[in-house]
Short mmCIF file of C-alpha atoms and ligand atoms in Angstrom, two decimals:
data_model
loop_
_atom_site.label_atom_id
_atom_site.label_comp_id
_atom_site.label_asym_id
_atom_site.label_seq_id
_atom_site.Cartn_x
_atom_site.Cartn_y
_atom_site.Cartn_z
CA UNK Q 1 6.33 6.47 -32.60
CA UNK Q 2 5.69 6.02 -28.67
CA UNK Q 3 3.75 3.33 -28.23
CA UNK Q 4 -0.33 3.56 -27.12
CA UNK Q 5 -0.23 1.47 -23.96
CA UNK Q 6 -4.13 0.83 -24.79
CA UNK Q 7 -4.64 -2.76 -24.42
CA UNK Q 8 -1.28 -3.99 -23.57
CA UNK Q 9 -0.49 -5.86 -20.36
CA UNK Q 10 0.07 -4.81 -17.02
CA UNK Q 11 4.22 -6.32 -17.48
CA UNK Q 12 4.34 -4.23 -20.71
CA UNK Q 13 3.14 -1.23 -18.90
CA UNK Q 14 5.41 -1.98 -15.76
CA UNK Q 15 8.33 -1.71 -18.51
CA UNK Q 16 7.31 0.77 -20.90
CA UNK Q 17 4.27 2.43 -20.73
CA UNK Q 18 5.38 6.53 -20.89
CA UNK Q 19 8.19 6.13 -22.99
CA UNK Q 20 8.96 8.07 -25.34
CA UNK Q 21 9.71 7.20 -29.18
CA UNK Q 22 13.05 6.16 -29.97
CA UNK Q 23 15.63 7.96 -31.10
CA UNK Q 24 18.92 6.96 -33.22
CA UNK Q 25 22.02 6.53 -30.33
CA UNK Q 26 19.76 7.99 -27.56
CA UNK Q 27 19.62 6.34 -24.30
CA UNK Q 28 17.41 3.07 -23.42
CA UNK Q 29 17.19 3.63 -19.75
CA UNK Q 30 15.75 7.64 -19.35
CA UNK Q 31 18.47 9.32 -17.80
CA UNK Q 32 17.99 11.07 -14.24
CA UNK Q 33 17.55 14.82 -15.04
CA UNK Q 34 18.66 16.60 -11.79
CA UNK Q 35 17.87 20.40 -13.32
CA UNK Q 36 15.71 22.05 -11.01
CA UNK Q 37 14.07 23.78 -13.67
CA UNK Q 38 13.89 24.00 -17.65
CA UNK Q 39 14.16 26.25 -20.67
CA UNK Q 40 11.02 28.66 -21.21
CA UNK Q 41 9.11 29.84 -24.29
CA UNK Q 42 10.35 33.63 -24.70
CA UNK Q 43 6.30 33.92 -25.99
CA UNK Q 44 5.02 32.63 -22.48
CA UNK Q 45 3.90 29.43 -24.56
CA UNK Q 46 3.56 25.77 -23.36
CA UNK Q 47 3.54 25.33 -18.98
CA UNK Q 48 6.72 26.08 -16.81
CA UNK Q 49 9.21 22.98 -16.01
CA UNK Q 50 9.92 23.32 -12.53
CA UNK Q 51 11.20 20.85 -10.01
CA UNK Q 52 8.77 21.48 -7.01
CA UNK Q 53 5.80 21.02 -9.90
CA UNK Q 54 7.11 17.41 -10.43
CA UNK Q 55 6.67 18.25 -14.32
CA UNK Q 56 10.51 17.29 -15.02
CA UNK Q 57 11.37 14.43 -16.90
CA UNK Q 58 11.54 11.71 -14.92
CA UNK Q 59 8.42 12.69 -12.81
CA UNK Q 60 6.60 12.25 -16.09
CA UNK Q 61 7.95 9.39 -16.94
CA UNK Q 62 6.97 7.38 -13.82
CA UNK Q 63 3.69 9.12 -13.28
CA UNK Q 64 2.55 7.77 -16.79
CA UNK Q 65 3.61 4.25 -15.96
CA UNK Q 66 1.58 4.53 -13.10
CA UNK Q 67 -1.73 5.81 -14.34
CA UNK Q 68 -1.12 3.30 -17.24
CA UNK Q 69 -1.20 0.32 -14.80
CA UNK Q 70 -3.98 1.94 -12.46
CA UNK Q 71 -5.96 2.53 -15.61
CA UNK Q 72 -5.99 6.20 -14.65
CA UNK Q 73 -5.98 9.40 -16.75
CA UNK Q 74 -3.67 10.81 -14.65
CA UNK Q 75 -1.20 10.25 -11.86
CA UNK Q 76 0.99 12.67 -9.82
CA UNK Q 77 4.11 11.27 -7.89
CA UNK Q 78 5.09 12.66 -4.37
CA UNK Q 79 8.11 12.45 -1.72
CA UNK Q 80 6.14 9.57 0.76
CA UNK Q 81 3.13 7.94 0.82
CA UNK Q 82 1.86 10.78 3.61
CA UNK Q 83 2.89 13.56 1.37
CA UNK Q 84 0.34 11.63 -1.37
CA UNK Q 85 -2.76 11.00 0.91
CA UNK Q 86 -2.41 14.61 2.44
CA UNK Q 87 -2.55 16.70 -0.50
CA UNK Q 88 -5.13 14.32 -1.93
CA UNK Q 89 -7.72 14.86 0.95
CA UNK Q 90 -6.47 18.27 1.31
CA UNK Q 91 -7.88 18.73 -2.67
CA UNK Q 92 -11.33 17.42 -1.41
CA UNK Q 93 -11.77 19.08 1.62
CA UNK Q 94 -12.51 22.16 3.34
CA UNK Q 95 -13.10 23.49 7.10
CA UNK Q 96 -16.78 22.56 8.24
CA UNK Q 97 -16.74 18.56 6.17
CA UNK Q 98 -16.80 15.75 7.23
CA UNK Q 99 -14.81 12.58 6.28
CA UNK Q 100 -16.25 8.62 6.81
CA UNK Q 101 -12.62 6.47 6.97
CA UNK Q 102 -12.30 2.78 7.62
CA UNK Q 103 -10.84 1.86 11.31
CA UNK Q 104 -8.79 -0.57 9.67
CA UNK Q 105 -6.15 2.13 8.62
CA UNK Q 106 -2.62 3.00 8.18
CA UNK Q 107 -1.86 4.89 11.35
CA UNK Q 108 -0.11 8.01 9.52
CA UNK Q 109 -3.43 8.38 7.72
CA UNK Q 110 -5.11 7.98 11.10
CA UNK Q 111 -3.10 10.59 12.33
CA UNK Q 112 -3.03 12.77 9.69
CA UNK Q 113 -7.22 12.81 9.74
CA UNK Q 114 -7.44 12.68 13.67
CA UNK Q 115 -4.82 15.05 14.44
CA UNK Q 116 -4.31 17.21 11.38
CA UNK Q 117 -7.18 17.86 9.63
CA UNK Q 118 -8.80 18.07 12.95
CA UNK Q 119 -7.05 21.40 13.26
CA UNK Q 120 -8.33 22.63 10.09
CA UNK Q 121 -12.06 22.13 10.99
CA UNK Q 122 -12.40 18.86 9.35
CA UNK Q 123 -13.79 16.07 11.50
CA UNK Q 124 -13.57 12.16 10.65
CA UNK Q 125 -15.63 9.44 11.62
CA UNK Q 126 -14.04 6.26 11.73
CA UNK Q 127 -16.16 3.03 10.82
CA UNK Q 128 -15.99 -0.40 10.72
CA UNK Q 129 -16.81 -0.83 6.81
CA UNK Q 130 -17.16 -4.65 7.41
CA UNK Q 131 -20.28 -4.03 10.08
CA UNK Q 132 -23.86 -3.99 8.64
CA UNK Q 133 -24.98 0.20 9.28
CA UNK Q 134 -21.53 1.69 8.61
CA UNK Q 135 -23.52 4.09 6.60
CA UNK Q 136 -25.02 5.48 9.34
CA UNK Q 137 -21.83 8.01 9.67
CA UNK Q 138 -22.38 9.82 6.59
CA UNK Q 139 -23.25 13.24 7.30
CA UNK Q 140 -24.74 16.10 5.31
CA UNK Q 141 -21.43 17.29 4.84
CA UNK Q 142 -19.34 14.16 4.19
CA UNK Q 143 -16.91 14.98 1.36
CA UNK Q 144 -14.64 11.59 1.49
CA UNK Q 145 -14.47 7.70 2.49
CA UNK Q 146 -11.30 6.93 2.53
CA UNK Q 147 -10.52 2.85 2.55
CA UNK Q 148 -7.65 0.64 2.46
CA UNK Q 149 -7.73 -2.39 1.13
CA UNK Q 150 -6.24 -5.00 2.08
CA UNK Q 151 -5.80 -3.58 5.44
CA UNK Q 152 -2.64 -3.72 7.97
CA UNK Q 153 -2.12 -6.07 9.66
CA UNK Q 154 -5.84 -8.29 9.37
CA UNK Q 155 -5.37 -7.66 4.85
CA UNK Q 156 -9.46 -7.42 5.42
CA UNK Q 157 -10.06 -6.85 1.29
CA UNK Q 158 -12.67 -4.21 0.97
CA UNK Q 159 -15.38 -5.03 -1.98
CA UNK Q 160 -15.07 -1.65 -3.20
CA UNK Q 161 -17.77 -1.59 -5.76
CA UNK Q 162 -21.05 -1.42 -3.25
CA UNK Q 163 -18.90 0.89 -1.19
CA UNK Q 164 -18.46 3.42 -3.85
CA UNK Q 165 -22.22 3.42 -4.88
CA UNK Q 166 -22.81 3.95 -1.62
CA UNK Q 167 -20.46 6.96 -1.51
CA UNK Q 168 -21.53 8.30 -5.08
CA UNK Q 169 -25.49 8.49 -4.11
CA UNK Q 170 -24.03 11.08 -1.64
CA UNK Q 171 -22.08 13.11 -3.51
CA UNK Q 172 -18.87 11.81 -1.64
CA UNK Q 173 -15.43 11.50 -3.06
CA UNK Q 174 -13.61 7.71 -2.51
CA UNK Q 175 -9.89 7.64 -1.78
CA UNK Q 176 -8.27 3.98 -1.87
CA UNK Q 177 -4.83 3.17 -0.22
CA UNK Q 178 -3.74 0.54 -2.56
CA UNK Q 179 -0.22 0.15 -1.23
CA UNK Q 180 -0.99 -3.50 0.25
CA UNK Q 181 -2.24 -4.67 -3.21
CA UNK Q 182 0.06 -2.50 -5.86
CA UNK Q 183 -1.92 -2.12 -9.15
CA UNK Q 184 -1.17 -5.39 -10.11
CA UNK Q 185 -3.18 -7.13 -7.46
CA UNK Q 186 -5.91 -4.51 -7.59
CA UNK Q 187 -7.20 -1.78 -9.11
CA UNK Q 188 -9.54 0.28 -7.00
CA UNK Q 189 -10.95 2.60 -9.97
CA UNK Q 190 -12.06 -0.10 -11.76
CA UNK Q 191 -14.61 -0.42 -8.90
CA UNK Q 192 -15.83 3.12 -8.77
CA UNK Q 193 -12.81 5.08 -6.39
CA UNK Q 194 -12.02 8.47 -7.31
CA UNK Q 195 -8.71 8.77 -6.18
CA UNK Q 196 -5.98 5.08 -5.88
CA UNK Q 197 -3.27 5.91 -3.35
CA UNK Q 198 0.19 4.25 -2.99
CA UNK Q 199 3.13 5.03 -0.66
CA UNK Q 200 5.56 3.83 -3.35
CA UNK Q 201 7.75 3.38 -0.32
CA UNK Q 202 6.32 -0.54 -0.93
CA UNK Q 203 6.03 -2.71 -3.57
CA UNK Q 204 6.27 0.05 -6.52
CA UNK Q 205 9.65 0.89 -5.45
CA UNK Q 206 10.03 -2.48 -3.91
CA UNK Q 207 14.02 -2.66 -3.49
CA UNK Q 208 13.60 -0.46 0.04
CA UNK Q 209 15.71 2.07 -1.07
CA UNK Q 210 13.44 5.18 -2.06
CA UNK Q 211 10.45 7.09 -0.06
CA UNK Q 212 7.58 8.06 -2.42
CA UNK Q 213 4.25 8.11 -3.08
CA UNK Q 214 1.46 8.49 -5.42
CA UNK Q 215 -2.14 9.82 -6.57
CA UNK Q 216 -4.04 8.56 -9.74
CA UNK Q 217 -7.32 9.31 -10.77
CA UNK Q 218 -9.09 11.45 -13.60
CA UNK Q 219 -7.52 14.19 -14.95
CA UNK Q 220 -10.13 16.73 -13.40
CA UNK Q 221 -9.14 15.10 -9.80
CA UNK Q 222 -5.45 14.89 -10.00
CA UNK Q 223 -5.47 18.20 -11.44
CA UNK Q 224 -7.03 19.79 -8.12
CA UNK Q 225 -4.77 17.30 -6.13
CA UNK Q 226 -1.87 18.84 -8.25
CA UNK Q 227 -2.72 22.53 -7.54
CA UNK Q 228 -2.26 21.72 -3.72
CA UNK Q 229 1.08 19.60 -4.47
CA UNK Q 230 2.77 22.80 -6.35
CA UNK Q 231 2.00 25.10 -3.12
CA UNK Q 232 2.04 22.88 -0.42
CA UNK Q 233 5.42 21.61 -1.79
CA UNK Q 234 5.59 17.61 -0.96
CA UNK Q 235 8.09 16.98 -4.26
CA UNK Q 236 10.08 13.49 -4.96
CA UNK Q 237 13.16 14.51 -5.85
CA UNK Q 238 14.24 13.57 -9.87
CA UNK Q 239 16.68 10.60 -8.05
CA UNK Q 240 14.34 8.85 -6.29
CA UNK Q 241 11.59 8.94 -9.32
CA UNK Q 242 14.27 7.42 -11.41
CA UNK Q 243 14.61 4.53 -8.77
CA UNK Q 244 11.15 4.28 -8.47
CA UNK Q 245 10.79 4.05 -12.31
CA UNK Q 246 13.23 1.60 -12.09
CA UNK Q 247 11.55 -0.24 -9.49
CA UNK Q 248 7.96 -0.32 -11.46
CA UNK Q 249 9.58 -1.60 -14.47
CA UNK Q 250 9.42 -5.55 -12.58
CA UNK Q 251 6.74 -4.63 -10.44
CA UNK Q 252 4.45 -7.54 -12.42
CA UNK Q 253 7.45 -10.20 -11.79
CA UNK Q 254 7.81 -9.27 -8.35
CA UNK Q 255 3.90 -9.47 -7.44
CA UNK Q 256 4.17 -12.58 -9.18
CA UNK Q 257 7.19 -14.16 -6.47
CA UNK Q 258 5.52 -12.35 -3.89
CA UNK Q 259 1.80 -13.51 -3.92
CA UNK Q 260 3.56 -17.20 -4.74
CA UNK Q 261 5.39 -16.79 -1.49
CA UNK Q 262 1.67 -15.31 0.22
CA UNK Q 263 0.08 -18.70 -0.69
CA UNK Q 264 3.02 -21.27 -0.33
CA UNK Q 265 3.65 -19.54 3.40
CA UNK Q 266 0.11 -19.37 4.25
CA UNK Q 267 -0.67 -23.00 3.53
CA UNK Q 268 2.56 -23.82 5.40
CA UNK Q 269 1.29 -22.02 8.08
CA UNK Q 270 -1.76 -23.00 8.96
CA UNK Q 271 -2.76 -25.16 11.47
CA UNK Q 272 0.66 -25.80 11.73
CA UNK Q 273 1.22 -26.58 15.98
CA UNK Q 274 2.52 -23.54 17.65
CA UNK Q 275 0.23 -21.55 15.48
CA UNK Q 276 -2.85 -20.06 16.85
CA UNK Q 277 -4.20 -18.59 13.21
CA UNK Q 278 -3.19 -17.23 9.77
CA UNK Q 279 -4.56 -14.21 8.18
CA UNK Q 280 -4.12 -14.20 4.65
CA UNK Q 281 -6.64 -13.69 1.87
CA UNK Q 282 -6.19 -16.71 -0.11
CA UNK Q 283 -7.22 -18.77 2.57
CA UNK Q 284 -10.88 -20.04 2.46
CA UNK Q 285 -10.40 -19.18 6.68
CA UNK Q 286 -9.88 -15.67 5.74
CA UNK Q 287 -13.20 -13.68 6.47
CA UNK Q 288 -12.77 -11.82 3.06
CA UNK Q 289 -12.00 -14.96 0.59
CA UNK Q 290 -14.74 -14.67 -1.27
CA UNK Q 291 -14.26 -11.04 -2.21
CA UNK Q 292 -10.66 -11.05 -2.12
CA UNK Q 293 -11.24 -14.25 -5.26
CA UNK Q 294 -13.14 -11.45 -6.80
CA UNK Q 295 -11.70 -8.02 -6.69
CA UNK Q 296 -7.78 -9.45 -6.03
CA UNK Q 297 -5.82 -10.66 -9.29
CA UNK Q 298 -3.82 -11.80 -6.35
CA UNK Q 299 -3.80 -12.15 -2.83
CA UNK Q 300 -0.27 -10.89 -2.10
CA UNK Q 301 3.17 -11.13 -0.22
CA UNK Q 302 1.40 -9.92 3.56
CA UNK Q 303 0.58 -12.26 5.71
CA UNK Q 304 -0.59 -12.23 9.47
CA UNK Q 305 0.81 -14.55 11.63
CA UNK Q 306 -0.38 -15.06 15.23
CA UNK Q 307 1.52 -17.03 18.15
CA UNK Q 308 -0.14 -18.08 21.38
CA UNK Q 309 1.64 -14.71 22.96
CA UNK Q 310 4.03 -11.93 23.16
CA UNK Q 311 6.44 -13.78 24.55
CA UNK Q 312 7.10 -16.42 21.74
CA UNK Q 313 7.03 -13.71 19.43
CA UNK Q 314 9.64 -12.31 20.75
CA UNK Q 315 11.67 -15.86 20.94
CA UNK Q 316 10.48 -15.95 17.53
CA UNK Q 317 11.74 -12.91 16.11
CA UNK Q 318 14.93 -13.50 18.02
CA UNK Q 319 15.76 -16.53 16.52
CA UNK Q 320 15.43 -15.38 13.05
CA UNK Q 321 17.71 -15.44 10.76
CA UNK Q 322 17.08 -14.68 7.11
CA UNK Q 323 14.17 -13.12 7.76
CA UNK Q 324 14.80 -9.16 9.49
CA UNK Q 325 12.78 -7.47 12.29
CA UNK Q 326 11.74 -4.42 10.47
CA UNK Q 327 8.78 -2.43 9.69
CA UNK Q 328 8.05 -1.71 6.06
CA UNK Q 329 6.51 -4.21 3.36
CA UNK Q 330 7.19 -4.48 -0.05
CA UNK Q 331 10.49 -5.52 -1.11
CA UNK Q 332 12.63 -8.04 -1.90
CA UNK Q 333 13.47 -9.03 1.22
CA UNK Q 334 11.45 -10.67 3.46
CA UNK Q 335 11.04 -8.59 6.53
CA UNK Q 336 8.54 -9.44 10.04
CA UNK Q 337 7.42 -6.62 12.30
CA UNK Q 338 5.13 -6.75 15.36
CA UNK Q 339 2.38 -4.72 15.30
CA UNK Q 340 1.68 -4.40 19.14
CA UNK Q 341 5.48 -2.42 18.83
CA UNK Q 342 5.03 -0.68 15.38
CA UNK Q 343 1.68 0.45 13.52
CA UNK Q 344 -0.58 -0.67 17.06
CA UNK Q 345 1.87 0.81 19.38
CA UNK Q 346 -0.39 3.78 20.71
CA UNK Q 347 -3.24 1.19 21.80
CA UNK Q 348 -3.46 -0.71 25.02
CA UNK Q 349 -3.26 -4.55 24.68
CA UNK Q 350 -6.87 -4.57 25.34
CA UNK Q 351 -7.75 -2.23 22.74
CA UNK Q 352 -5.48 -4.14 19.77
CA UNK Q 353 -7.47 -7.66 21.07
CA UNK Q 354 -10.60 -5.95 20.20
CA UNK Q 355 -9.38 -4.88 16.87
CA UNK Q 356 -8.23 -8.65 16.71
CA UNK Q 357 -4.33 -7.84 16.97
CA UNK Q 358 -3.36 -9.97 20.04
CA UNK Q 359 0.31 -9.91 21.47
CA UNK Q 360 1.60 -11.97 19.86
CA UNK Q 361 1.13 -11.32 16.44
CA UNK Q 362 3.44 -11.08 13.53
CA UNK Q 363 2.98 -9.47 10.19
CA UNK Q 364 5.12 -10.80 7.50
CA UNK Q 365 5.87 -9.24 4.18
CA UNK Q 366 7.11 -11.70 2.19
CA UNK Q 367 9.94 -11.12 -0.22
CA UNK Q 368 11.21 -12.40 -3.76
CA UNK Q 369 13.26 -15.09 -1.85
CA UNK Q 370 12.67 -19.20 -2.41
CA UNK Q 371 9.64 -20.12 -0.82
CA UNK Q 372 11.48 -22.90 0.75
CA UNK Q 373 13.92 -20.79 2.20
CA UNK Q 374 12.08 -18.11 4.01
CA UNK Q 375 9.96 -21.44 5.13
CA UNK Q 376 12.86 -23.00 6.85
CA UNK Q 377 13.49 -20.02 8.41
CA UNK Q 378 9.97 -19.84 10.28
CA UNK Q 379 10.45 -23.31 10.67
CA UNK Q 380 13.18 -23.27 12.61
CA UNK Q 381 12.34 -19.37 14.49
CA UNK Q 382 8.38 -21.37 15.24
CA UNK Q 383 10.32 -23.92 17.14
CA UNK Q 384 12.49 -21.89 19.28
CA UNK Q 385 9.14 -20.10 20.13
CA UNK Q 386 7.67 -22.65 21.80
CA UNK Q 387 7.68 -22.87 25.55
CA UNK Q 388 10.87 -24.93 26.31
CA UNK Q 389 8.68 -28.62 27.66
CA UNK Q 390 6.59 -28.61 24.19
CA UNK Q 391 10.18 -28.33 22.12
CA UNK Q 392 11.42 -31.26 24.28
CA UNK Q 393 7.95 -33.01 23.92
CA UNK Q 394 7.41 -32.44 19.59
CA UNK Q 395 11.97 -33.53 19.60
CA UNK Q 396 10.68 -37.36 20.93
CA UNK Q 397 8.10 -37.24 18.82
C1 PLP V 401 3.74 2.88 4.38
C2 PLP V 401 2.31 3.13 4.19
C3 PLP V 401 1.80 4.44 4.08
C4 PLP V 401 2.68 5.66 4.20
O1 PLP V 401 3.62 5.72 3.20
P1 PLP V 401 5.06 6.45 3.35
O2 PLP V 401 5.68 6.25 2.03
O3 PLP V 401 5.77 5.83 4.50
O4 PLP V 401 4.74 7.91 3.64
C5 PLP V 401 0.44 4.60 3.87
N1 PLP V 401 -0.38 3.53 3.79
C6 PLP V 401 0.06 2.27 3.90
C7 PLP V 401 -0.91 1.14 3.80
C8 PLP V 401 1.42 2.03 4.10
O5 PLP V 401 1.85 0.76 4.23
#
């Protein structure tokens, strides 16, 4: 019999939640099923199998996990992260509403609301959830809030629950990007969100290697979500589900290395000399520690690192050398990227110091590595930032 997932553990789920009974000589691993579509019922019985409908066997399969560890109903898996969020506000929303998102958001999403939906006669407001009033920007014809939590690069942690009441005594839908947290640091429908999003792109997959993303929610929402998927056409193809099956199946390990690393890095960090401040959640400096103690089962492998200015960040990054200059988050390797170049690129220095991203900044995702390791790496990139007199000055120290 296939085993009820009810009351299991998140690293039992990660490994075999959706799988199905087994079966004398059949395979352990599910196989990658590359048919594009299936066998039919010559009675017009039971729902088509068709590729672009992600109902194939390995979409299943991974979908299942997923909802399993969100604590969903239902999930649907998609090529990217983008393709996800898209066809989930695009199931929520029509010409003439109105969305409330937090300013603190991934800058596809931004995009995608400010310069897409825009188009389809669908106007956002973008709010400062963390400011006393943000409800002030609901409308009579708000539909959505969408949050993120913990944000890029600040990882502000939303406390979702008094958000979501807020939302729900309006009528209005909640959409979550989760990707920073992965469902077993958080799990935003346990607080009252309607729809968790992922890019899978991150710590799901968490190996860099595969592009996906994913919707979970109750079966009435991912349903309508679904209906948009099938015509709109965003599918992950049956290869990269498999890898991002595989992925999942040590997401609970990983999380574990990675929010170790988070903690061990961010006490190394701070108020270290040549450090002006650390964002990191587990921190009792961070702004959101007390919520992140509550609504986190773990604070995570980001971390926010700033220098005095651009210019050691770039010496820095330069003198890296375990650690890689890349955007992205989420896998195995420990990888820095500077926001003023990457997700922050489109605003003026000014503008990112008012958002609190000064030049300067570096946002670290740390991988599975030693913590020991990726900390004599900083170690020894942190001293070949510093302006050349203060080396020379710390050496005779
Ligand atoms: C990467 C990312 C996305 C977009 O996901 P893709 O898989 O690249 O489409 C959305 N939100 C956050 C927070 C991300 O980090």
């Amino acid at each position: 019999m296939a085993m009820d997932h009810a009351g299991t553990g998140p690293s039992t789920r990660a490994v075999h939640a959706g799988e199905p009974p087994a079966e004398l000589h059949g395979p352990v691993v599910n196989p990658i099923v590359l048919s594009s579509t299936f066998h039919g019922d010559p009675d017009g019985e039971g729902p088509v199998l068709y590729a672009r409908y992600q109902n194939g066997p390995n979409h299943l399969r991974v979908a299942e996990r997923l909802a399993a560890l969100e604590g969903a109903e239902d999930a649907l898996v998609f090529g990217s992260g983008m393709a996800a969020m898209a066809c989930a506000l695009l199931s929520l929303l029509r010409a003439g509403d109105h969305v409330v998102a937090t300013d603190a958001i991934y800058g596809g999403t931004r995009a995608l609301l400010s310069s897409e939906l825009s188009r389809l006669g669908i106007e956002t407001t973008f709010v400062d959830l963390f400011s006393d009033g943000w409800t002030e920007a609901f409308r009579p014809n708000t539909r959505v809030l969408v949050g993120e939590s913990p944000s890029n690069p600040l990882l502000r942690v939303l406390d979702l629950r008094p958000l979501c009441d807020e939302a729900r005594a309006r009528g209005v839908a909640v959409i979550v990007d989760s990707t920073f947290a992965s469902p077993i640091n958080a799990r935003p429908l346990e607080h009252g969100a309607d729809l968790v999003m992922h890019s899978g792109t991150k710590y799901l997959g968490g190996h860099t290697d595969v592009t996906a993303g994913v919707i979970a929610g109750s079966a009435a929402r991912v349903d309508e979500v679904r209906a948009r998927a099938r015509v709109w056409g965003p599918l992950l193809d049956a290869h990269a589900a498999w890898l991002l099956e595989r992925g999942v199946k040590t997401l609970a390990l990983r999380m574990e290395r990675h929010n170790a690393n988070g903690m061990a890095v961010a006490r190394w960090a701070e108020g270290r000399p040549g450090i002006a401040r650390v964002h990191y959640p587990g921190l009792e400096s961070h702004p959101d520690h007390a919520t992140a103690r509550r609504v986190l089962d773990g604070f995570g492998g980001m971390i926010g690192i700033e220098l005095p200015d651009g210019e050691a960040a770039t010496r820095f990054v330069r003198a890296l050398r375990m650690v890689k200059l890349a955007p992205s988050l989420g896998g195995v390797e420990s990888l820095v990227s500077e926001p003023r170049f990457t997700s922050h690129a489109a605003m003026t220095p000014e503008q990112r110091a008012a958002n609190g991203i000064r030049d300067g900044f570096l946002r670290v995702s740390l991988g599975i590595e030693d913590a020991a390791d990726i900390i004599a790496d900083l170690e020894q990139a942190l001293a070949a930032s510093m302006p050349h007199e203060r080396r020379t000055d710390a050496a005779a120290d």
